[in-house]
């Protein structure tokens, strides 16, 4: 039996979210504008769904997604190059943005990314991983992790 997790995340509008994830090399697998906004994107083993809600306040949201990868350096390079090509620069301050690669004290190399919906997500490189096969969802706040992780292999 094979299970998988597909996070369903909120955004005020799916249009800037779609543009952002296209720049990162994702493909749009489904897009709907009525009766409500819905977007599904996929890149390799990463699949994300977004619901548009004009009432959504991205600055107070506490949801996000953790992506584990076997080569965080390559993913970072692909993402930053895609953003540079699509938008003329890599957004570092503000929303959206992508942070620097960092070696954490607990043995993980990661970068943080905030998409146009203000979703915060660490992208981690675990030494024992070989691919993008593990995707885990968690709630993330600016202060730190506040949720539990569920790994899918």
GROMACS .gro file of C-alpha atoms in nm:
model
  153
    1UNK     CA    1   0.000   0.000   0.000
    2UNK     CA    2   0.133   0.344  -0.092
    3UNK     CA    3   0.024   0.656   0.094
    4UNK     CA    4   0.101   1.016   0.020
    5UNK     CA    5   0.025   1.351   0.174
    6UNK     CA    6  -0.081   1.653  -0.031
    7UNK     CA    7  -0.098   1.971   0.177
    8UNK     CA    8  -0.399   2.195   0.116
    9UNK     CA    9  -0.290   2.551   0.183
   10UNK     CA   10  -0.475   2.884   0.174
   11UNK     CA   11  -0.393   3.199  -0.025
   12UNK     CA   12  -0.579   3.525  -0.091
   13UNK     CA   13  -0.540   3.463  -0.464
   14UNK     CA   14  -0.397   3.167  -0.651
   15UNK     CA   15  -0.257   3.381  -0.936
   16UNK     CA   16   0.066   3.504  -0.768
   17UNK     CA   17   0.108   3.162  -0.606
   18UNK     CA   18   0.087   2.994  -0.949
   19UNK     CA   19   0.345   3.235  -1.096
   20UNK     CA   20   0.582   3.175  -0.804
   21UNK     CA   21   0.567   2.795  -0.820
   22UNK     CA   22   0.598   2.795  -1.201
   23UNK     CA   23   0.922   2.992  -1.156
   24UNK     CA   24   1.044   2.720  -0.917
   25UNK     CA   25   0.994   2.456  -1.187
   26UNK     CA   26   0.657   2.322  -1.071
   27UNK     CA   27   0.387   2.229  -1.320
   28UNK     CA   28   0.024   2.325  -1.274
   29UNK     CA   29  -0.173   2.002  -1.261
   30UNK     CA   30  -0.512   2.164  -1.196
   31UNK     CA   31  -0.648   2.519  -1.184
   32UNK     CA   32  -1.001   2.635  -1.108
   33UNK     CA   33  -1.134   2.990  -1.071
   34UNK     CA   34  -1.506   2.928  -1.002
   35UNK     CA   35  -1.701   2.859  -0.791
   36UNK     CA   36  -1.385   2.898  -0.578
   37UNK     CA   37  -1.015   2.934  -0.655
   38UNK     CA   38  -0.813   2.613  -0.644
   39UNK     CA   39  -0.462   2.535  -0.766
   40UNK     CA   40  -0.262   2.213  -0.766
   41UNK     CA   41   0.112   2.213  -0.847
   42UNK     CA   42   0.369   1.936  -0.867
   43UNK     CA   43   0.745   1.907  -0.904
   44UNK     CA   44   0.895   1.560  -0.874
   45UNK     CA   45   0.769   1.414  -0.546
   46UNK     CA   46   0.634   1.747  -0.418
   47UNK     CA   47   0.264   1.816  -0.468
   48UNK     CA   48   0.080   2.112  -0.315
   49UNK     CA   49  -0.281   2.230  -0.330
   50UNK     CA   50  -0.395   2.589  -0.272
   51UNK     CA   51  -0.739   2.733  -0.202
   52UNK     CA   52  -0.805   3.099  -0.274
   53UNK     CA   53  -0.993   3.293  -0.007
   54UNK     CA   54  -1.015   3.675  -0.015
   55UNK     CA   55  -1.067   3.675   0.364
   56UNK     CA   56  -0.742   3.484   0.430
   57UNK     CA   57  -0.479   3.681   0.624
   58UNK     CA   58  -0.137   3.542   0.528
   59UNK     CA   59   0.043   3.741   0.798
   60UNK     CA   60  -0.139   3.558   1.077
   61UNK     CA   61  -0.137   3.212   0.921
   62UNK     CA   62   0.047   2.930   1.093
   63UNK     CA   63   0.061   2.671   0.819
   64UNK     CA   64   0.335   2.556   0.592
   65UNK     CA   65   0.508   2.254   0.451
   66UNK     CA   66   0.841   2.084   0.513
   67UNK     CA   67   1.015   1.924   0.217
   68UNK     CA   68   1.302   1.682   0.273
   69UNK     CA   69   1.542   1.625  -0.014
   70UNK     CA   70   1.860   1.430  -0.072
   71UNK     CA   71   2.037   1.729  -0.231
   72UNK     CA   72   1.924   2.059  -0.085
   73UNK     CA   73   2.206   2.246  -0.260
   74UNK     CA   74   2.081   2.146  -0.606
   75UNK     CA   75   1.720   2.228  -0.517
   76UNK     CA   76   1.828   2.569  -0.382
   77UNK     CA   77   2.023   2.641  -0.699
   78UNK     CA   78   1.729   2.539  -0.921
   79UNK     CA   79   1.483   2.748  -0.720
   80UNK     CA   80   1.700   3.061  -0.708
   81UNK     CA   81   1.783   3.036  -1.080
   82UNK     CA   82   1.414   2.994  -1.162
   83UNK     CA   83   1.319   3.300  -0.956
   84UNK     CA   84   1.601   3.503  -1.113
   85UNK     CA   85   1.489   3.406  -1.464
   86UNK     CA   86   1.118   3.469  -1.399
   87UNK     CA   87   1.131   3.785  -1.187
   88UNK     CA   88   1.473   3.937  -1.255
   89UNK     CA   89   1.598   3.882  -0.899
   90UNK     CA   90   1.584   3.639  -0.612
   91UNK     CA   91   1.352   3.780  -0.345
   92UNK     CA   92   1.536   3.790  -0.012
   93UNK     CA   93   1.339   4.039   0.202
   94UNK     CA   94   0.959   4.063   0.214
   95UNK     CA   95   0.699   3.822   0.079
   96UNK     CA   96   0.771   3.612  -0.120
   97UNK     CA   97   1.130   3.536  -0.031
   98UNK     CA   98   1.392   3.263  -0.016
   99UNK     CA   99   1.655   3.248   0.258
  100UNK     CA  100   2.016   3.142   0.250
  101UNK     CA  101   2.133   2.783   0.280
  102UNK     CA  102   2.215   2.718   0.645
  103UNK     CA  103   2.379   2.429   0.829
  104UNK     CA  104   2.169   2.377   1.141
  105UNK     CA  105   2.311   2.263   1.476
  106UNK     CA  106   2.097   1.945   1.461
  107UNK     CA  107   2.271   1.817   1.147
  108UNK     CA  108   2.039   1.944   0.874
  109UNK     CA  109   2.127   2.178   0.588
  110UNK     CA  110   1.824   2.385   0.494
  111UNK     CA  111   1.679   2.701   0.345
  112UNK     CA  112   1.351   2.868   0.429
  113UNK     CA  113   1.113   2.991   0.166
  114UNK     CA  114   0.800   3.205   0.198
  115UNK     CA  115   0.565   3.194  -0.099
  116UNK     CA  116   0.323   3.474  -0.201
  117UNK     CA  117   0.061   3.329   0.036
  118UNK     CA  118   0.310   3.381   0.324
  119UNK     CA  119   0.353   3.010   0.379
  120UNK     CA  120   0.678   2.936   0.554
  121UNK     CA  121   0.853   2.616   0.465
  122UNK     CA  122   1.194   2.472   0.541
  123UNK     CA  123   1.356   2.260   0.275
  124UNK     CA  124   1.594   2.017   0.441
  125UNK     CA  125   1.874   1.796   0.318
  126UNK     CA  126   1.908   1.481   0.524
  127UNK     CA  127   2.233   1.293   0.455
  128UNK     CA  128   2.066   0.952   0.428
  129UNK     CA  129   1.810   1.057   0.168
  130UNK     CA  130   1.849   0.983  -0.199
  131UNK     CA  131   1.557   1.168  -0.358
  132UNK     CA  132   1.255   1.393  -0.308
  133UNK     CA  133   1.057   1.092  -0.186
  134UNK     CA  134   0.991   1.214   0.167
  135UNK     CA  135   0.749   1.501   0.206
  136UNK     CA  136   0.626   1.603   0.548
  137UNK     CA  137   0.374   1.864   0.651
  138UNK     CA  138   0.400   2.071   0.963
  139UNK     CA  139   0.266   2.393   1.105
  140UNK     CA  140   0.534   2.658   1.121
  141UNK     CA  141   0.531   2.999   1.288
  142UNK     CA  142   0.792   3.270   1.275
  143UNK     CA  143   0.893   3.170   1.630
  144UNK     CA  144   0.952   2.807   1.533
  145UNK     CA  145   0.789   2.474   1.474
  146UNK     CA  146   0.452   2.421   1.644
  147UNK     CA  147   0.327   2.105   1.480
  148UNK     CA  148   0.401   1.739   1.437
  149UNK     CA  149   0.560   1.579   1.136
  150UNK     CA  150   0.418   1.288   0.938
  151UNK     CA  151   0.667   1.129   0.700
  152UNK     CA  152   0.554   0.953   0.385
  153UNK     CA  153   0.809   0.724   0.222
   0.00000   0.00000   0.00000
